[in-house]
Amino acid sequence: MKTNRMTEKDFQEHLSKATPSKPFLFFNRVNCIYDGSKIIWRGCPPENVDKSNLDLNALQSHPDFTIDFMKGYEDRILEDVDPFSLRKINWRLLADVRYVIQDGIILKGIDGASFRSLSKSPSEIFFKDKKAVYVEKFGKLKKIDNADPETFKKIGFSYAKDKNHFFVKMSNFLVYPKTIRSMYAVFCMMIL
C-alpha cells in the first residue's frame, strides 16, 4: 500500500514497528490493523450465531469466537491477506491482490486485483471485477447474472446498463428490462 502521504519505505517501517499494544491502523473509518504478526479486522458483526445457545450472562458463550456483548462485535484474523497491496474500496470493503474482504470476511470467487467500485461514493451499490458485476444487497455483495463486466456502466444511483440490458435496483432486487419500452414501464411503476 502506497499513499500520497506515505512512501512504501515508510509503510514498511510502520509495519515493522507494530505490536499488539501499539498496532498499525491501515485506514480511517475501517478498523483493520496489523499487530506485528497478523492483520485483524476489529468490530465485525457476529455471523452464524445460534441465538438459542447463547448465554447472555457469559462473555464467551460460543466456542468459535468471542463476542463483546456490550459492543456486539467480534475481531477476525485475515489469513493470507497481503498488507502491501491492501486497499480500501469503502468502509465495509477492502481488497488486496488476491481477495476482496467485506466486514472481515474474505469473499470467495471475486478477483481482488481487478475489483473496484463504480464510483467514489461511500454508498455505492455497484462493483465489478474482470469476470463479473456485483450489487450490494442487504449489506452483502451478490453477483449480477447476465451482466457483462466489460460494458457495464452506472447511469444513476440504482440504475446501470451494459450492451444487452438495463439494470434497476428496486426494493432490494434487480429488474432486467431488455428494451427502452420495458425500461419506460419500470420508471412508470416507480412513479405510481
CSV table of C-alpha atoms in Angstrom, one decimal:
chain,number,residue,atom,x,y,z
A,1,MET,CA,0.0,0.0,0.0
A,2,LYS,CA,1.5,3.3,-1.1
A,3,THR,CA,-0.4,6.5,-0.4
A,4,ASN,CA,0.2,10.2,-1.3
A,5,ARG,CA,1.3,10.8,2.3
A,6,MET,CA,3.4,7.6,3.0
A,7,THR,CA,6.1,6.1,0.8
A,8,GLU,CA,6.5,2.3,0.6
A,9,LYS,CA,9.6,2.5,2.7
A,10,ASP,CA,7.7,4.5,5.5
A,11,PHE,CA,4.9,2.0,5.3
A,12,GLN,CA,7.3,-1.0,5.7
A,13,GLU,CA,8.8,0.8,8.7
A,14,HIS,CA,5.4,1.4,10.3
A,15,LEU,CA,4.5,-2.3,9.9
A,16,SER,CA,7.8,-3.4,11.4
A,17,LYS,CA,7.2,-1.3,14.5
A,18,ALA,CA,3.6,-2.6,15.0
A,19,THR,CA,3.0,-4.5,18.2
A,20,PRO,CA,-0.2,-5.9,19.9
A,21,SER,CA,-0.2,-3.0,22.3
A,22,LYS,CA,0.5,-0.4,19.5
A,23,PRO,CA,-0.9,-1.8,16.3
A,24,PHE,CA,-0.8,-0.1,12.9
A,25,LEU,CA,-4.2,1.1,11.6
A,26,PHE,CA,-4.4,0.8,7.8
A,27,PHE,CA,-7.3,3.1,7.0
A,28,ASN,CA,-9.5,5.8,8.6
A,29,ARG,CA,-13.1,4.5,9.3
A,30,VAL,CA,-12.1,0.9,8.8
A,31,ASN,CA,-10.8,-0.8,11.9
A,32,CYS,CA,-8.3,-3.0,10.2
A,33,ILE,CA,-5.0,-3.3,12.0
A,34,TYR,CA,-1.6,-5.0,11.8
A,35,ASP,CA,-0.3,-6.1,15.2
A,36,GLY,CA,3.2,-7.2,14.2
A,37,SER,CA,2.2,-10.7,13.1
A,38,LYS,CA,-1.3,-10.7,11.6
A,39,ILE,CA,-3.9,-8.5,10.1
A,40,ILE,CA,-7.1,-8.2,12.2
A,41,TRP,CA,-10.4,-6.6,11.3
A,42,ARG,CA,-11.8,-5.3,14.5
A,43,GLY,CA,-15.5,-4.8,15.2
A,44,CYS,CA,-17.0,-7.3,12.7
A,45,PRO,CA,-20.7,-8.1,13.1
A,46,PRO,CA,-21.2,-11.6,14.6
A,47,GLU,CA,-22.1,-14.2,11.9
A,48,ASN,CA,-23.7,-17.6,12.2
A,49,VAL,CA,-24.6,-17.4,15.8
A,50,ASP,CA,-27.2,-19.8,17.1
A,51,LYS,CA,-29.0,-17.4,19.5
A,52,SER,CA,-30.8,-20.3,21.3
A,53,ASN,CA,-27.4,-21.5,22.7
A,54,LEU,CA,-26.2,-18.0,23.8
A,55,ASP,CA,-26.0,-17.3,27.5
A,56,LEU,CA,-26.3,-13.5,27.8
A,57,ASN,CA,-24.7,-13.6,31.2
A,58,ALA,CA,-21.5,-15.2,29.9
A,59,LEU,CA,-19.0,-13.1,27.9
A,60,GLN,CA,-17.9,-16.2,25.9
A,61,SER,CA,-20.8,-18.4,25.2
A,62,HIS,CA,-19.9,-19.6,21.7
A,63,PRO,CA,-16.6,-21.5,21.3
A,64,ASP,CA,-15.8,-20.3,17.7
A,65,PHE,CA,-15.3,-16.6,18.6
A,66,THR,CA,-15.5,-14.0,21.3
A,67,ILE,CA,-18.4,-11.6,21.4
A,68,ASP,CA,-18.3,-8.5,23.4
A,69,PHE,CA,-22.0,-8.2,24.4
A,70,MET,CA,-21.6,-4.6,25.4
A,71,LYS,CA,-20.5,-3.7,21.8
A,72,GLY,CA,-21.9,-6.7,19.9
A,73,TYR,CA,-19.0,-7.5,17.6
A,74,GLU,CA,-16.0,-9.7,17.1
A,75,ASP,CA,-12.5,-9.5,15.8
A,76,ARG,CA,-11.5,-11.5,12.7
A,77,ILE,CA,-7.9,-12.5,11.7
A,78,LEU,CA,-7.4,-12.1,7.9
A,79,GLU,CA,-5.3,-15.0,6.8
A,80,ASP,CA,-3.1,-14.7,3.7
A,81,VAL,CA,-4.0,-11.1,3.1
A,82,ASP,CA,-1.1,-9.0,1.6
A,83,PRO,CA,-0.7,-5.8,3.7
A,84,PHE,CA,1.4,-4.2,0.9
A,85,SER,CA,-1.4,-4.4,-1.7
A,86,LEU,CA,-4.4,-3.8,0.7
A,87,ARG,CA,-6.6,-1.0,-0.4
A,88,LYS,CA,-9.9,0.5,0.8
A,89,ILE,CA,-12.9,0.2,-1.5
A,90,ASN,CA,-15.4,1.7,1.0
A,91,TRP,CA,-15.8,1.5,4.8
A,92,ARG,CA,-17.0,-2.2,4.5
A,93,LEU,CA,-14.9,-3.4,1.7
A,94,LEU,CA,-11.1,-3.9,1.3
A,95,ALA,CA,-9.2,-5.7,-1.5
A,96,ASP,CA,-5.6,-6.9,-2.0
A,97,VAL,CA,-4.0,-8.6,-5.0
A,98,ARG,CA,-6.0,-11.9,-4.3
A,99,TYR,CA,-9.0,-11.2,-2.2
A,100,VAL,CA,-12.0,-9.0,-1.6
A,101,ILE,CA,-12.8,-8.6,2.1
A,102,GLN,CA,-16.2,-7.5,3.4
A,103,ASP,CA,-16.7,-6.8,7.1
A,104,GLY,CA,-13.7,-9.1,7.9
A,105,ILE,CA,-14.9,-12.0,5.7
A,106,ILE,CA,-12.8,-13.0,2.7
A,107,LEU,CA,-15.3,-13.4,-0.2
A,108,LYS,CA,-14.6,-16.4,-2.4
A,109,GLY,CA,-14.6,-16.2,-6.2
A,110,ILE,CA,-14.0,-12.4,-6.5
A,111,ASP,CA,-10.8,-11.2,-8.0
A,112,GLY,CA,-9.2,-8.7,-5.6
A,113,ALA,CA,-6.7,-7.3,-8.1
A,114,SER,CA,-9.3,-6.1,-10.5
A,115,PHE,CA,-12.1,-5.4,-8.1
A,116,ARG,CA,-13.4,-1.8,-8.0
A,117,SER,CA,-16.3,0.4,-7.1
A,118,LEU,CA,-18.2,2.1,-10.0
A,119,SER,CA,-18.0,5.4,-8.2
A,120,LYS,CA,-16.1,7.1,-5.4
A,121,SER,CA,-19.3,7.4,-3.3
A,122,PRO,CA,-19.2,5.7,0.1
A,123,SER,CA,-22.8,4.5,-0.5
A,124,GLU,CA,-22.0,2.9,-3.9
A,125,ILE,CA,-24.0,-0.3,-4.6
A,126,PHE,CA,-22.4,-1.4,-7.9
A,127,PHE,CA,-18.9,-3.1,-8.1
A,128,LYS,CA,-17.1,-5.2,-10.6
A,129,ASP,CA,-14.0,-7.3,-11.3
A,130,LYS,CA,-12.7,-8.7,-14.5
A,131,LYS,CA,-15.1,-11.6,-14.5
A,132,ALA,CA,-18.4,-10.3,-13.1
A,133,VAL,CA,-20.5,-7.4,-11.8
A,134,TYR,CA,-21.8,-7.3,-8.2
A,135,VAL,CA,-24.5,-5.3,-6.4
A,136,GLU,CA,-24.7,-4.8,-2.6
A,137,LYS,CA,-28.0,-6.3,-1.3
A,138,PHE,CA,-28.8,-6.4,2.4
A,139,GLY,CA,-25.2,-5.5,3.2
A,140,LYS,CA,-23.8,-8.4,1.1
A,141,LEU,CA,-22.3,-8.5,-2.4
A,142,LYS,CA,-24.3,-10.5,-4.8
A,143,LYS,CA,-23.2,-11.4,-8.4
A,144,ILE,CA,-25.5,-9.9,-11.1
A,145,ASP,CA,-26.3,-12.7,-13.5
A,146,ASN,CA,-26.3,-11.7,-17.2
A,147,ALA,CA,-24.2,-8.6,-16.6
A,148,ASP,CA,-21.2,-8.0,-18.9
A,149,PRO,CA,-18.3,-6.6,-16.9
A,150,GLU,CA,-16.7,-5.1,-20.0
A,151,THR,CA,-19.6,-2.9,-21.0
A,152,PHE,CA,-21.3,-2.4,-17.6
A,153,LYS,CA,-21.8,1.3,-16.7
A,154,LYS,CA,-23.6,3.0,-13.9
A,155,ILE,CA,-26.2,5.6,-15.2
A,156,GLY,CA,-27.7,6.6,-11.9
A,157,PHE,CA,-27.6,5.7,-8.2
A,158,SER,CA,-29.6,2.5,-8.6
A,159,TYR,CA,-29.5,2.3,-12.4
A,160,ALA,CA,-26.9,0.7,-14.7
A,161,LYS,CA,-26.6,-0.7,-18.2
A,162,ASP,CA,-24.5,-3.0,-20.3
A,163,LYS,CA,-24.6,-3.8,-24.0
A,164,ASN,CA,-27.6,-6.1,-23.6
A,165,HIS,CA,-29.6,-5.0,-20.5
A,166,PHE,CA,-30.7,-2.2,-18.2
A,167,PHE,CA,-30.4,-2.9,-14.5
A,168,VAL,CA,-32.6,-1.3,-11.9
A,169,LYS,CA,-32.3,-1.9,-8.1
A,170,MET,CA,-35.8,-1.7,-6.6
A,171,SER,CA,-36.8,-2.9,-3.1
A,172,ASN,CA,-33.5,-4.9,-2.8
A,173,PHE,CA,-33.9,-6.8,-6.1
A,174,LEU,CA,-32.9,-6.2,-9.6
A,175,VAL,CA,-35.1,-5.9,-12.6
A,176,TYR,CA,-33.6,-6.5,-16.0
A,177,PRO,CA,-35.6,-4.8,-18.8
A,178,LYS,CA,-34.3,-5.6,-22.2
A,179,THR,CA,-35.7,-2.7,-24.2
A,180,ILE,CA,-36.3,1.0,-23.9
A,181,ARG,CA,-40.1,0.3,-23.7
A,182,SER,CA,-39.7,-2.0,-20.7
A,183,MET,CA,-37.3,0.5,-19.1
A,184,TYR,CA,-40.0,3.1,-19.5
A,185,ALA,CA,-42.6,0.7,-17.9
A,186,VAL,CA,-40.2,0.3,-14.9
A,187,PHE,CA,-40.0,4.1,-14.4
A,188,CYS,CA,-43.8,4.4,-14.7
A,189,MET,CA,-44.2,1.7,-12.0
A,190,MET,CA,-41.8,3.6,-9.7
A,191,ILE,CA,-43.9,6.8,-10.1
A,192,LEU,CA,-47.2,5.2,-9.3
